[in-house]
Amino acid sequence: MARRKKIYEGKAKTLYEGPEPGTIVQYFKDDATAFNAEKKATIEGKGVLNNLLSEYFFTGLNNMGVPTHFMRRLNMREQLVRACEIIPLEVVVRNYAAGSISKRLGIEEGTQLPRPIIEYYYKDDKLGDPIVSEEHIAAFGWAGQQDMDDIVSLALRVNDFLSGVMFGVGIRLIDFKIEIGRVWDGDFARLIVADEISPDSMRLWDVETNRKLDKDVFRRDLGSLTDAYSEVARRLGVMPKASVVSSKPTLIN
Ligand code: UDP
């Protein structure tokens, strides 16, 4: 079988050249990292769950007219996406305080914010993805003013969609990170939501119990990450057959 050309290997995904020009295959690995890759582990089944969950969220966004890179899922670990130029920013939207904003501003985790707050982090692992302001983004030319307006609008639409979907299954969307890509239609650039949307890049708390159902389970050693992600997938109705996620025997209730 012909080997595909690897374009990029990241911490949780590998990108391969797609079957058509302008397409990419995203392969979801089982690797988990935290604290700028200081903490690492392989978590069996995480890639399958994130592939399915990301498909679910991107399909919903596509259906409501939010432009994304997602084309279709190919198999349990891979999806076909549209190639784009990634803007070198992590766009974080926060509804409740947690993680770095709690530390930076001394706000207790779980405090509802007065309105959704959007933050930008410069994507650079060597620098540990530092927070940046719109001044830095404009001065260094990472995105123009029209891009910034479009990014805010996309981020808030994604936030409303994800918050609503999650609330419907008893989960509070605390915060999330998205990445934005640029595609060209002739001379005109358009921005689309890219990368992945999964519990690796969101904070999700059970509405009743505040149980954490996201990567904080791994970051803070709170139990089984696959159990947490499986719970999200089960509630959303995208849970794969147990045998695909894990080869270990599972108890069926
Ligand atoms: N996040 C992410 N990738 C990163 C940094 C943050 O997906 O490189 C997500 C994180 O999972 C959380 C949100 O962005 O849902 C806000 O993260 P925060 O700034 O609180 O940083 P953390 O405490 O995770 O270091």
Tab-separated table of C-alpha atoms and ligand atoms in Angstrom:
chain	number	residue	atom	x	y	z
A	1	MET	CA	0.000	0.000	0.000
A	2	ALA	CA	1.301	3.445	-0.878
A	3	ARG	CA	2.375	5.390	2.186
A	4	ARG	CA	0.735	8.733	2.698
A	5	LYS	CA	2.847	11.810	3.050
A	6	LYS	CA	2.996	13.057	6.614
A	7	ILE	CA	2.647	16.844	6.720
A	8	TYR	CA	2.876	17.501	10.440
A	9	GLU	CA	2.918	15.604	13.705
A	10	GLY	CA	1.487	17.430	16.707
A	11	LYS	CA	0.930	16.379	20.312
A	12	ALA	CA	-2.490	14.786	19.813
A	13	LYS	CA	-2.878	14.558	16.024
A	14	THR	CA	-0.934	13.731	12.888
A	15	LEU	CA	-1.773	15.391	9.577
A	16	TYR	CA	-1.366	13.588	6.240
A	17	GLU	CA	-1.794	14.808	2.698
A	18	GLY	CA	-5.407	14.198	1.651
A	19	PRO	CA	-6.647	12.334	-1.451
A	20	GLU	CA	-7.513	15.562	-3.326
A	21	PRO	CA	-5.488	18.777	-3.557
A	22	GLY	CA	-6.516	21.149	-0.772
A	23	THR	CA	-7.513	18.344	1.591
A	24	ILE	CA	-5.826	16.935	4.678
A	25	VAL	CA	-6.378	13.785	6.711
A	26	GLN	CA	-6.353	14.393	10.471
A	27	TYR	CA	-5.373	11.307	12.475
A	28	PHE	CA	-6.293	11.425	16.184
A	29	LYS	CA	-3.638	9.823	18.397
A	30	ASP	CA	-4.071	8.421	21.896
A	31	ASP	CA	-1.339	10.691	23.266
A	32	ALA	CA	-2.193	13.186	25.986
A	33	THR	CA	0.037	16.034	27.075
A	34	ALA	CA	-0.361	18.834	29.609
A	35	PHE	CA	1.653	21.718	31.035
A	36	ASN	CA	3.338	22.393	27.698
A	37	ALA	CA	4.134	18.670	27.233
A	38	GLU	CA	5.875	18.278	30.621
A	39	LYS	CA	3.255	15.641	31.514
A	40	LYS	CA	2.697	12.931	28.916
A	41	ALA	CA	0.743	9.678	28.648
A	42	THR	CA	-0.888	7.391	26.139
A	43	ILE	CA	-4.562	6.934	26.893
A	44	GLU	CA	-6.104	4.052	25.022
A	45	GLY	CA	-9.195	5.101	23.093
A	46	LYS	CA	-8.800	8.875	23.499
A	47	GLY	CA	-8.138	9.385	19.780
A	48	VAL	CA	-11.281	7.491	18.770
A	49	LEU	CA	-13.427	9.474	21.206
A	50	ASN	CA	-11.988	12.834	20.139
A	51	ASN	CA	-12.425	11.978	16.460
A	52	LEU	CA	-16.103	11.151	17.012
A	53	LEU	CA	-16.756	14.096	19.323
A	54	SER	CA	-14.984	16.532	17.004
A	55	GLU	CA	-17.041	15.190	14.084
A	56	TYR	CA	-20.202	15.728	16.114
A	57	PHE	CA	-19.416	19.366	16.979
A	58	PHE	CA	-18.111	20.316	13.527
A	59	THR	CA	-21.112	18.713	11.803
A	60	GLY	CA	-23.427	20.761	14.036
A	61	LEU	CA	-21.510	23.951	13.249
A	62	ASN	CA	-21.530	23.238	9.502
A	63	ASN	CA	-25.286	22.594	9.671
A	64	MET	CA	-25.955	25.930	11.336
A	65	GLY	CA	-23.857	27.791	8.782
A	66	VAL	CA	-20.694	28.358	10.790
A	67	PRO	CA	-17.882	27.734	8.270
A	68	THR	CA	-15.423	25.023	9.340
A	69	HIS	CA	-12.667	22.913	7.800
A	70	PHE	CA	-14.512	19.643	8.506
A	71	MET	CA	-15.513	17.582	5.444
A	72	ARG	CA	-16.204	14.067	6.720
A	73	ARG	CA	-15.038	11.374	9.061
A	74	LEU	CA	-13.125	8.629	7.241
A	75	ASN	CA	-12.841	5.973	9.943
A	76	MET	CA	-12.601	5.647	13.722
A	77	ARG	CA	-9.405	7.693	13.944
A	78	GLU	CA	-9.335	9.896	10.869
A	79	GLN	CA	-11.263	12.718	9.319
A	80	LEU	CA	-10.955	14.570	6.034
A	81	VAL	CA	-10.630	18.332	6.396
A	82	ARG	CA	-10.054	21.286	4.116
A	83	ALA	CA	-6.503	22.574	4.076
A	84	CYS	CA	-6.166	26.126	5.393
A	85	GLU	CA	-3.541	28.556	6.689
A	86	ILE	CA	-3.775	28.402	10.453
A	87	ILE	CA	-3.724	31.826	12.116
A	88	PRO	CA	-1.061	31.434	14.840
A	89	LEU	CA	-3.493	32.144	17.690
A	90	GLU	CA	-5.326	30.010	20.204
A	91	VAL	CA	-8.704	31.660	20.622
A	92	VAL	CA	-10.100	30.944	24.086
A	93	VAL	CA	-13.682	31.720	25.094
A	94	ARG	CA	-14.577	31.653	28.781
A	95	ASN	CA	-18.035	31.578	30.363
A	96	TYR	CA	-16.907	30.659	33.879
A	97	ALA	CA	-13.512	31.231	35.481
A	98	ALA	CA	-11.102	28.263	35.596
A	99	GLY	CA	-7.477	27.470	34.875
A	100	SER	CA	-5.205	30.325	33.887
A	101	ILE	CA	-7.728	33.169	34.299
A	102	SER	CA	-8.437	32.047	37.851
A	103	LYS	CA	-4.729	32.063	38.634
A	104	ARG	CA	-3.936	35.274	36.787
A	105	LEU	CA	-6.828	37.348	38.166
A	106	GLY	CA	-7.509	35.530	41.423
A	107	ILE	CA	-11.065	34.511	40.530
A	108	GLU	CA	-12.392	31.363	42.178
A	109	GLU	CA	-12.865	28.483	39.711
A	110	GLY	CA	-16.512	28.104	38.721
A	111	THR	CA	-17.383	31.804	39.102
A	112	GLN	CA	-19.681	32.892	36.281
A	113	LEU	CA	-18.116	35.692	34.244
A	114	PRO	CA	-20.142	38.861	33.531
A	115	ARG	CA	-20.136	37.948	29.827
A	116	PRO	CA	-18.172	35.566	27.610
A	117	ILE	CA	-14.547	36.689	27.574
A	118	ILE	CA	-12.373	36.049	24.520
A	119	GLU	CA	-8.613	35.767	24.939
A	120	TYR	CA	-5.808	35.186	22.467
A	121	TYR	CA	-2.655	33.151	22.990
A	122	TYR	CA	0.244	33.146	20.535
A	123	LYS	CA	0.778	29.593	19.263
A	124	ASP	CA	4.401	28.859	20.077
A	125	ASP	CA	5.272	25.793	22.145
A	126	LYS	CA	8.795	27.061	22.859
A	127	LEU	CA	7.301	30.155	24.497
A	128	GLY	CA	4.510	28.178	26.209
A	129	ASP	CA	1.719	29.870	24.185
A	130	PRO	CA	1.827	33.311	25.876
A	131	ILE	CA	-1.328	35.424	26.179
A	132	VAL	CA	-1.316	38.351	23.736
A	133	SER	CA	-3.515	41.381	23.176
A	134	GLU	CA	-5.137	42.652	19.979
A	135	GLU	CA	-2.318	45.240	19.895
A	136	HIS	CA	0.277	42.466	19.509
A	137	ILE	CA	-1.856	40.698	16.923
A	138	ALA	CA	-2.217	43.869	14.826
A	139	ALA	CA	1.376	45.078	15.254
A	140	PHE	CA	2.917	41.722	14.323
A	141	GLY	CA	0.443	41.198	11.474
A	142	TRP	CA	-0.909	37.837	12.672
A	143	ALA	CA	-4.434	38.959	11.768
A	144	GLY	CA	-5.968	42.154	10.377
A	145	GLN	CA	-8.880	44.160	11.765
A	146	GLN	CA	-11.459	42.430	9.540
A	147	ASP	CA	-10.003	39.055	10.569
A	148	MET	CA	-10.351	40.020	14.239
A	149	ASP	CA	-14.002	41.016	13.779
A	150	ASP	CA	-14.638	37.691	12.026
A	151	ILE	CA	-12.767	35.736	14.717
A	152	VAL	CA	-14.886	37.310	17.489
A	153	SER	CA	-18.076	36.557	15.589
A	154	LEU	CA	-17.028	32.927	14.915
A	155	ALA	CA	-15.891	32.415	18.513
A	156	LEU	CA	-19.189	33.679	19.940
A	157	ARG	CA	-21.267	31.565	17.544
A	158	VAL	CA	-19.251	28.477	18.445
A	159	ASN	CA	-19.709	29.368	22.117
A	160	ASP	CA	-23.496	29.668	21.824
A	161	PHE	CA	-23.724	26.400	19.913
A	162	LEU	CA	-21.456	24.415	22.238
A	163	SER	CA	-22.992	25.895	25.413
A	164	GLY	CA	-26.482	24.971	24.232
A	165	VAL	CA	-25.588	21.457	23.098
A	166	MET	CA	-23.786	20.809	26.359
A	167	PHE	CA	-26.461	22.287	28.569
A	168	GLY	CA	-28.949	19.963	26.838
A	169	VAL	CA	-27.046	16.978	28.217
A	170	GLY	CA	-26.446	18.377	31.695
A	171	ILE	CA	-22.956	19.747	31.111
A	172	ARG	CA	-21.723	23.285	31.757
A	173	LEU	CA	-19.291	24.671	29.164
A	174	ILE	CA	-16.733	26.469	31.308
A	175	ASP	CA	-14.327	27.453	28.508
A	176	PHE	CA	-12.848	26.190	25.253
A	177	LYS	CA	-10.109	26.848	22.709
A	178	ILE	CA	-10.508	26.982	18.951
A	179	GLU	CA	-8.140	27.614	16.099
A	180	ILE	CA	-9.039	29.606	13.024
A	181	GLY	CA	-7.852	29.007	9.468
A	182	ARG	CA	-7.809	31.133	6.354
A	183	VAL	CA	-8.949	29.772	2.987
A	184	TRP	CA	-8.757	31.525	-0.328
A	185	ASP	CA	-11.607	31.779	-2.838
A	186	GLY	CA	-9.726	33.455	-5.676
A	187	ASP	CA	-8.386	36.715	-4.235
A	188	PHE	CA	-10.746	36.672	-1.267
A	189	ALA	CA	-9.779	35.203	2.073
A	190	ARG	CA	-12.377	33.679	4.383
A	191	LEU	CA	-11.957	32.472	7.926
A	192	ILE	CA	-13.130	29.051	9.061
A	193	VAL	CA	-13.038	27.115	12.324
A	194	ALA	CA	-10.245	24.521	12.098
A	195	ASP	CA	-8.246	22.016	14.191
A	196	GLU	CA	-10.412	20.010	16.627
A	197	ILE	CA	-13.206	20.582	19.123
A	198	SER	CA	-13.047	17.929	21.819
A	199	PRO	CA	-12.781	17.546	25.609
A	200	ASP	CA	-9.015	18.023	25.106
A	201	SER	CA	-9.684	21.677	24.316
A	202	MET	CA	-12.719	22.447	26.506
A	203	ARG	CA	-13.616	22.492	30.178
A	204	LEU	CA	-16.835	20.606	30.823
A	205	TRP	CA	-18.424	20.257	34.251
A	206	ASP	CA	-21.473	18.208	35.127
A	207	VAL	CA	-24.277	20.680	35.914
A	208	GLU	CA	-25.426	18.774	39.017
A	209	THR	CA	-22.199	17.525	40.560
A	210	ASN	CA	-19.482	19.730	38.972
A	211	ARG	CA	-17.672	16.482	38.006
A	212	LYS	CA	-14.978	17.361	35.488
A	213	LEU	CA	-15.449	15.668	32.101
A	214	ASP	CA	-12.445	17.125	30.242
A	215	LYS	CA	-8.641	17.104	30.093
A	216	ASP	CA	-8.382	18.504	33.632
A	217	VAL	CA	-9.030	14.861	34.684
A	218	PHE	CA	-5.585	14.114	33.210
A	219	ARG	CA	-3.908	17.417	34.171
A	220	ARG	CA	-5.026	17.090	37.815
A	221	ASP	CA	-5.037	13.267	38.193
A	222	LEU	CA	-8.772	13.074	38.871
A	223	GLY	CA	-9.368	9.554	37.524
A	224	SER	CA	-9.852	7.927	34.131
A	225	LEU	CA	-9.786	10.268	31.150
A	226	THR	CA	-11.475	7.726	28.879
A	227	ASP	CA	-14.295	7.337	31.399
A	228	ALA	CA	-14.804	11.110	31.403
A	229	TYR	CA	-14.718	11.469	27.579
A	230	SER	CA	-16.896	8.352	27.177
A	231	GLU	CA	-19.462	9.949	29.466
A	232	VAL	CA	-19.585	13.045	27.231
A	233	ALA	CA	-19.861	10.852	24.120
A	234	ARG	CA	-22.551	8.694	25.724
A	235	ARG	CA	-24.663	11.704	26.728
A	236	LEU	CA	-24.389	13.170	23.219
A	237	GLY	CA	-25.301	9.821	21.646
A	238	VAL	CA	-21.999	9.384	19.806
A	239	MET	CA	-20.549	6.609	21.963
A	240	PRO	CA	-18.810	4.029	19.780
A	241	LYS	CA	-19.055	0.314	20.460
A	242	ALA	CA	-16.956	-0.483	23.537
A	243	SER	CA	-14.676	-2.800	21.546
A	244	VAL	CA	-13.472	0.045	19.343
A	245	VAL	CA	-12.416	2.321	22.183
A	246	SER	CA	-10.725	-0.284	24.314
A	247	SER	CA	-9.723	-3.853	23.792
A	248	LYS	CA	-10.095	-4.497	27.509
A	249	PRO	CA	-13.245	-6.199	28.801
A	250	THR	CA	-15.903	-3.695	29.856
A	251	LEU	CA	-18.741	-4.178	32.274
A	252	ILE	CA	-22.122	-3.836	30.595
A	253	ASN	CA	-24.854	-2.577	32.917
B	1	UDP	N1	-6.489	25.055	25.962
B	1	UDP	C1	-6.133	24.241	24.916
B	1	UDP	N2	-4.821	24.231	24.483
B	1	UDP	C2	-3.874	24.989	25.063
B	1	UDP	C3	-4.232	25.814	26.158
B	1	UDP	C4	-5.551	25.830	26.585
B	1	UDP	O1	-6.969	23.550	24.340
B	1	UDP	O2	-2.701	24.940	24.617
B	1	UDP	C5	-7.896	25.069	26.432
B	1	UDP	C6	-8.049	24.449	27.809
B	1	UDP	O3	-8.354	23.074	27.683
B	1	UDP	C7	-9.209	25.209	28.382
B	1	UDP	C8	-9.095	26.600	27.723
B	1	UDP	O4	-8.302	26.416	26.557
B	1	UDP	O5	-10.430	24.625	27.993
B	1	UDP	C9	-8.484	27.644	28.615
B	1	UDP	O6	-7.248	27.172	29.100
B	1	UDP	P1	-6.407	27.993	30.195
B	1	UDP	O7	-5.957	29.286	29.603
B	1	UDP	O8	-7.200	28.070	31.456
B	1	UDP	O9	-5.078	27.167	30.372
B	1	UDP	P2	-4.726	25.886	31.231
B	1	UDP	O10	-5.187	26.139	32.623
B	1	UDP	O11	-5.442	24.769	30.544
B	1	UDP	O12	-3.241	25.828	31.076
